Coordinates of C-alpha atoms in Angstrom, one line a residue:
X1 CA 83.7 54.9 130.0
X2 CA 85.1 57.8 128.7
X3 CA 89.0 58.2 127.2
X4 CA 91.3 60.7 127.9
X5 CA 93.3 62.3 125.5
X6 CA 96.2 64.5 125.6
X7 CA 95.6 68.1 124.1
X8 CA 97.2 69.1 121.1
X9 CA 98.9 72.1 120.3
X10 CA 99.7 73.2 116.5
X11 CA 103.1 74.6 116.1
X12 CA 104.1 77.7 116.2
X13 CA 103.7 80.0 113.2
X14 CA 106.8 81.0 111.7
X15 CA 107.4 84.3 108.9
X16 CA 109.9 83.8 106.1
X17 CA 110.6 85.9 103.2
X18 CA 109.9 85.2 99.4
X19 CA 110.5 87.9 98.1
X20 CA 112.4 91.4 97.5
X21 CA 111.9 94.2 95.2
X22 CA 113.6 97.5 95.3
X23 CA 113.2 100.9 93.3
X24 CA 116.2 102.4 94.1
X25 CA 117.7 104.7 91.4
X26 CA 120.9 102.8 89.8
X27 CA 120.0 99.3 91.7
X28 CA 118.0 96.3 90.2
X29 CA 118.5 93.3 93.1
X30 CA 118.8 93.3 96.1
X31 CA 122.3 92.0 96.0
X32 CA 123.4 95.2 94.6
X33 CA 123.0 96.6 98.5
X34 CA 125.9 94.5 99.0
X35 CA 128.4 95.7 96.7
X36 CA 127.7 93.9 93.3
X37 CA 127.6 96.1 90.6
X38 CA 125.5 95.9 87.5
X39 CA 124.7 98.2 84.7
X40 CA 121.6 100.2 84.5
X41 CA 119.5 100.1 87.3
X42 CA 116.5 101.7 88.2
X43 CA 115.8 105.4 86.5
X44 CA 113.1 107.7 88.3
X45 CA 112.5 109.6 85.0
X46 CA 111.3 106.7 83.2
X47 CA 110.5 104.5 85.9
X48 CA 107.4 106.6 87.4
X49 CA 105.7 107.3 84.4
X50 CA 102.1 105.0 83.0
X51 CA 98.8 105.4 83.4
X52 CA 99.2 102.6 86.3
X53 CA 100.4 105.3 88.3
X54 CA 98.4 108.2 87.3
X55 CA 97.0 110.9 90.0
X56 CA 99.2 109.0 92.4
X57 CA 102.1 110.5 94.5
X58 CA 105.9 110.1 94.6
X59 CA 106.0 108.0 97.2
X60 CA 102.9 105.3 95.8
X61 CA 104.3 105.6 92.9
X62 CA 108.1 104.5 94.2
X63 CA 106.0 102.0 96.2
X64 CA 104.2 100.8 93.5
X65 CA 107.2 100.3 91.5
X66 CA 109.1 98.1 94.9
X67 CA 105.8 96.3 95.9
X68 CA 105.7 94.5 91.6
X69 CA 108.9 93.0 91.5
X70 CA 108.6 91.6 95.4
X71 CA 105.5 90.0 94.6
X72 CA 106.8 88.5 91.2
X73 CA 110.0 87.6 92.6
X74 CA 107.9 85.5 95.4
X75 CA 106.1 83.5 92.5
X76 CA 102.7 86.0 93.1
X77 CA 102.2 87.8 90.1
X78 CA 102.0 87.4 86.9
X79 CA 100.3 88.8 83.9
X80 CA 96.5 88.5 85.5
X81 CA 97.5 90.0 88.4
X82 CA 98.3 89.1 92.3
X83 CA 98.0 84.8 92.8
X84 CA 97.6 84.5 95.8
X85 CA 95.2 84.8 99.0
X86 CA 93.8 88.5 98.5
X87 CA 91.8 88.7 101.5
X88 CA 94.6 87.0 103.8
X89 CA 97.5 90.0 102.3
X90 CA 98.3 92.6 104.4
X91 CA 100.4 95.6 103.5
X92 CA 102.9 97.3 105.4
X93 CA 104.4 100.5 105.0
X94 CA 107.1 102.6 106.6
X95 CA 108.0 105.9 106.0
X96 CA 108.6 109.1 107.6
X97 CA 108.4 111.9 105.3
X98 CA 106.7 110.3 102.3
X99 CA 103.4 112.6 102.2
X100 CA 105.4 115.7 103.8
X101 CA 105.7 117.8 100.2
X102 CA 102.3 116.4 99.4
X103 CA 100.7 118.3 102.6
X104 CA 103.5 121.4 102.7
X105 CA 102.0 121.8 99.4
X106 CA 98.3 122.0 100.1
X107 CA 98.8 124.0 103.1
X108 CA 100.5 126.7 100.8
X109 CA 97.5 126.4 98.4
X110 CA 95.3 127.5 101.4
X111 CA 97.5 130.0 102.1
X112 CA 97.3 132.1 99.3
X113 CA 93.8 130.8 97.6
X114 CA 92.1 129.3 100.9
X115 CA 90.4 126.0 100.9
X116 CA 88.6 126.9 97.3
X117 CA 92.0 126.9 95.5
X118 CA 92.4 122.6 96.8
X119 CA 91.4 119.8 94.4
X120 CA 89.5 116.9 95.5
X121 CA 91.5 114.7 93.4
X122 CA 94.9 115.2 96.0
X123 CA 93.3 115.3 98.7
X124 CA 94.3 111.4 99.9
X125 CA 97.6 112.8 99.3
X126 CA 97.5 114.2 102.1
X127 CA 96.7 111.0 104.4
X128 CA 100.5 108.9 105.4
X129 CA 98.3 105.6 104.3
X130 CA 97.6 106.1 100.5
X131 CA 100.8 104.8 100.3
X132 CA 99.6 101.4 101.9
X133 CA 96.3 102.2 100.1
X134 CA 97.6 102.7 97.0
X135 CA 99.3 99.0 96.7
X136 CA 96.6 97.2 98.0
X137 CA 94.1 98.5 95.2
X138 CA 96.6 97.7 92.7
X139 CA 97.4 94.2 93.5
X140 CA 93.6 93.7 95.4
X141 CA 95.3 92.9 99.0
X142 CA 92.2 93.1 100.9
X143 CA 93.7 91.9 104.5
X144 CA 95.4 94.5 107.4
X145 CA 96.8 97.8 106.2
X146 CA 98.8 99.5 108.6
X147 CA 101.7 102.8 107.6
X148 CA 103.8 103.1 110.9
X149 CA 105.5 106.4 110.7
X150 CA 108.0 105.6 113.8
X151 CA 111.4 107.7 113.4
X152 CA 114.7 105.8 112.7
X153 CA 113.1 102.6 113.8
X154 CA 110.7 102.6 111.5
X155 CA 111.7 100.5 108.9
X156 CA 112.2 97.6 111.3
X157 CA 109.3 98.0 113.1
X158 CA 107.7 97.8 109.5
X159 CA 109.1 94.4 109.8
X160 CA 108.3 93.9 113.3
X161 CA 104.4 93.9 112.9
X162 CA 104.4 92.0 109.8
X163 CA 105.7 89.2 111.4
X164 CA 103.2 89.4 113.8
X165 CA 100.1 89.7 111.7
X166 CA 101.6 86.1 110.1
X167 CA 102.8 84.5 113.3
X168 CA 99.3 85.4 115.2
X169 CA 97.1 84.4 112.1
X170 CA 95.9 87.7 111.0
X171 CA 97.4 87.3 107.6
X172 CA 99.0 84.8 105.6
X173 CA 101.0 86.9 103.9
X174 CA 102.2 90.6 103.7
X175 CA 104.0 93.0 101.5
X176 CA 106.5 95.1 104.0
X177 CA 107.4 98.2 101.9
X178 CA 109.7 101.0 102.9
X179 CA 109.6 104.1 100.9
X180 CA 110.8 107.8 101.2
X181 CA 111.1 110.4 98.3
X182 CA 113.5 113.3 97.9
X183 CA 112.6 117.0 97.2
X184 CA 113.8 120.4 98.4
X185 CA 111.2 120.2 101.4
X186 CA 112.3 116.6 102.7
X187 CA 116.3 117.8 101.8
X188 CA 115.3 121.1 104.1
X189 CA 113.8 119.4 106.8
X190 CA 116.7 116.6 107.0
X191 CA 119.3 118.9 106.7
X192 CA 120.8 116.1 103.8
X193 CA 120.2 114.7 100.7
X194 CA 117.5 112.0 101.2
X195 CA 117.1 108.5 99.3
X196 CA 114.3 108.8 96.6
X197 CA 113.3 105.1 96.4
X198 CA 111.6 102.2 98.3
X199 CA 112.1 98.4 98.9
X200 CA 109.7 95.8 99.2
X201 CA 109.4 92.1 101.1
X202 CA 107.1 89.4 100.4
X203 CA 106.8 87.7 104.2
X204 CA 104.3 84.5 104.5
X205 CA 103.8 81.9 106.7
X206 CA 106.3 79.1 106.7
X207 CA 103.3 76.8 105.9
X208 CA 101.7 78.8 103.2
X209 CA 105.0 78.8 101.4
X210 CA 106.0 75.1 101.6
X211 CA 102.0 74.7 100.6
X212 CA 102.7 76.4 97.1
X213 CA 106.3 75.6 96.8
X214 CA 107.8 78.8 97.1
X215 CA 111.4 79.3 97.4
X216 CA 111.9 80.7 101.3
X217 CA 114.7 83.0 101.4
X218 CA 115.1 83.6 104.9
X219 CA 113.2 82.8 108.4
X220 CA 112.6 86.3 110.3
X221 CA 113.7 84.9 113.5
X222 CA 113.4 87.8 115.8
X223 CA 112.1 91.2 116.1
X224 CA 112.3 93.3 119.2
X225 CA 113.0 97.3 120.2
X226 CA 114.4 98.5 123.9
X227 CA 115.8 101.6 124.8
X228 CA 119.4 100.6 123.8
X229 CA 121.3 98.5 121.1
X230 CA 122.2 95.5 124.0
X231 CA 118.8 95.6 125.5
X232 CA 117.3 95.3 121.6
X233 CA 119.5 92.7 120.5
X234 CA 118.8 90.3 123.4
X235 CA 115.2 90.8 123.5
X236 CA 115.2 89.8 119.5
X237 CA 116.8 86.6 120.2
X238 CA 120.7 87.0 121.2
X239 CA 121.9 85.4 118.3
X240 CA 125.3 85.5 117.3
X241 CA 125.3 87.1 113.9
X242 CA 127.6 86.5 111.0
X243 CA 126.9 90.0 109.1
X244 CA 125.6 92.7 111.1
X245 CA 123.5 95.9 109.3
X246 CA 123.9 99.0 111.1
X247 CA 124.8 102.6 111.1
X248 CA 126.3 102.2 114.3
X249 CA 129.2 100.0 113.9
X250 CA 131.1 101.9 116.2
X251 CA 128.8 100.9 119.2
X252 CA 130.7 99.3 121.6
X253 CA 127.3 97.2 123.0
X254 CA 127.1 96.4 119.6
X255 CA 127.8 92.5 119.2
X256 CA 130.7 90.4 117.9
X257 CA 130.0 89.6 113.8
X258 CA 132.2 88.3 111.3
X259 CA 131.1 91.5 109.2
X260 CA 129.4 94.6 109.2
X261 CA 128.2 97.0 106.7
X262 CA 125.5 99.9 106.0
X263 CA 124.2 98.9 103.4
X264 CA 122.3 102.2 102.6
X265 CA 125.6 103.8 102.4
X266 CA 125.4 106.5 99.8
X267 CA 122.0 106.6 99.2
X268 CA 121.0 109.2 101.1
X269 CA 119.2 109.2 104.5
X270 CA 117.1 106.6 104.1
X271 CA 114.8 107.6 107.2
X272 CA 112.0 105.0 107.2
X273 CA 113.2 103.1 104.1
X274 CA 116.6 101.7 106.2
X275 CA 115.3 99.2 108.1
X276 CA 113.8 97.4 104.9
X277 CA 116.6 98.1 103.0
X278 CA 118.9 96.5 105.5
X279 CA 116.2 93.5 105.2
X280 CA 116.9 93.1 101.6
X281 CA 120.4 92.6 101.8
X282 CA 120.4 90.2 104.5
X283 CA 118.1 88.5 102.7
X284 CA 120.4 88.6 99.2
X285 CA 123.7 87.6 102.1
X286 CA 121.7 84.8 103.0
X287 CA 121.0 83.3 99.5
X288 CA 124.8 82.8 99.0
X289 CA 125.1 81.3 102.5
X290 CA 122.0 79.5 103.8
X291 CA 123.2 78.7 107.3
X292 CA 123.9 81.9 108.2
X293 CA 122.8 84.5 110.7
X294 CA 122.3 88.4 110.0
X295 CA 121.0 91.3 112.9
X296 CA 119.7 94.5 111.2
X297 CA 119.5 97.3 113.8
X298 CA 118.4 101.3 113.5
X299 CA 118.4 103.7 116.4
X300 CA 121.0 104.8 118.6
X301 CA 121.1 106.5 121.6
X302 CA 119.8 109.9 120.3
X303 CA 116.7 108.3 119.8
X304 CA 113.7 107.1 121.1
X305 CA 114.5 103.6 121.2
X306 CA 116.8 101.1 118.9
X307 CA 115.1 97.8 116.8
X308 CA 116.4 94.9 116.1
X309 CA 116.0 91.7 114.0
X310 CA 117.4 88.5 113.4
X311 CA 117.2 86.6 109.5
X312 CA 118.8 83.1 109.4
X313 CA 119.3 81.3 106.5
X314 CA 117.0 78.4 105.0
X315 CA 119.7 75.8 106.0
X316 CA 120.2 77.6 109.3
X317 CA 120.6 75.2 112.4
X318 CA 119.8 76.2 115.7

């Protein structure tokens, strides 16, 4: 005679963050997003420079320089290299106009010395995912490797599919990057000065952190995008937030928070890089107060759609 036995079900995956890294001229940590001050900072000039980044362009290179101090801040890295699961890291990257002087300059090298006058070597310049590329052959990240260049969303959506690739199995871990350097075409094209940096998150599995002992930062609770701030925010979860990250304080869908800030005030249009960077300061919020709830949101109305996600803190009840 046979038994029956109930089916078992594992429980659900769940994405937390580890790590942040930014490379953000005049800022060091993340809390710096959030109105601490502290001397120095990151400098472009000397910051870019080693034969690390060699041959490489100006946005791998800001990349590069976001995606270290992530992974070391997370416990990943140290002075053999990346620690953890190579073949189970994926990496991320948003950014909108991070390869656009790279390929306005080849197409005036064809222009006045046709396709004879191109090197070889800049070529995969000219592709949006050497950025992507570019940190997973330096730190040996052999899982998913995905650039989403989405518009104002972008950064989020970054954020978005990360958590997915963790929370459906595909990876264990992933390094969300955004990145967007400055120059006279990307100034031209924006109509504004543009943010020259990037900022970097280390997302893993709530299971594969607690397995080494890493220090979770915050649980990525919801992502979602509609076609309007309300719609956004209540597919991502509904949460009532404690600090809210926008550019769009002003919108009256927006919802009722103790606080709200742009945190990339100042910094320059920050394009695909915002969504990350808003990421990073909820993420620094939530390490002084651990039961709180934070909503990043980019879009508005003039857009193509609006993103939105929900961090809570590690001592964050339901």
């Amino acid at each position: 005679m046979s038994t029956a036995h109930p089916a078992t079900t594992s429980p659900p995956r769940v994405a937390v963050v580890t790590g942040t890294g930014l490379a953000v001229p005049g800022l060091t940590l993340s809390d710096e997003l959030l109105g601490t001050v502290r001397d120095g900072g990151f400098d472009p000039v000397t910051g870019l420079v080693g034969r690390d980044l060699r041959h490489k362009d100006r946005a791998s290179r800001l990349a590069l320089r976001a995606a270290a101090p992530a992974l070391r801040d997370a416990g990943l890295l140290d002075g053999d290299g990346y620690t953890g699961p190579g073949d189970t890291t994926a990496v991320v990257v948003s950014t909108n106009v991070g390869i656009l002087e790279n390929v306005c300059s080849f197409a005036d090298t064809i222009a006045r010395d046709t396709v004879l006058g191109l090197s070889p070597l800049g070529l995969p310049q000219t592709s949006s995912n050497v950025i992507a590329g570019s940190v997973a052959m330096a730190h040996g990240l052999r899982g998913p490797n995905v650039t989403l260049c989405n518009g104002p969303t972008s950064g989020l959506d970054a954020l978005y599919w990360a958590r997915a690739l963790i929370v459906t199995g595909r990876a264990e871990t992933a390094v969300v990057i955004g990145v967007e350097p400055a120059g006279d075409i990307v100034t031209k094209l924006l109509g504004t000065p543009a943010l020259d940096g990037a900022v970097a998150l280390v997302l893993e599995s709530a299971t594969g952190a607690a397995g080494r002992g890493a220090t979770v930062r915050a649980t990525v609770a919801g992502c979602a995008r509609a076609a309007d701030l309300a719609g956004a925010v209540a597919r991502a979860g509904g949460l009532t937030p404690d600090l809210w990250l926008t550019e769009a304080a002003d919108d009256p869908a927006g919802p009722r928070a103790n606080a709200v800030l742009d945190p990339a005030a100042g910094l320059g249009a920050a394009s695909g890089a915002l969504g990350l960077l808003q990421a990073a300061a909820a993420v620094a919020h939530l390490d002084e107060h651990g039961r709180h709830t934070v909503l990043a949101t980019c879009g508005g109305p003039e857009d193509d759609g609006v993103a939105a996600v929900f961090l809570t803190g590690p001592h964050h009840t339901p």
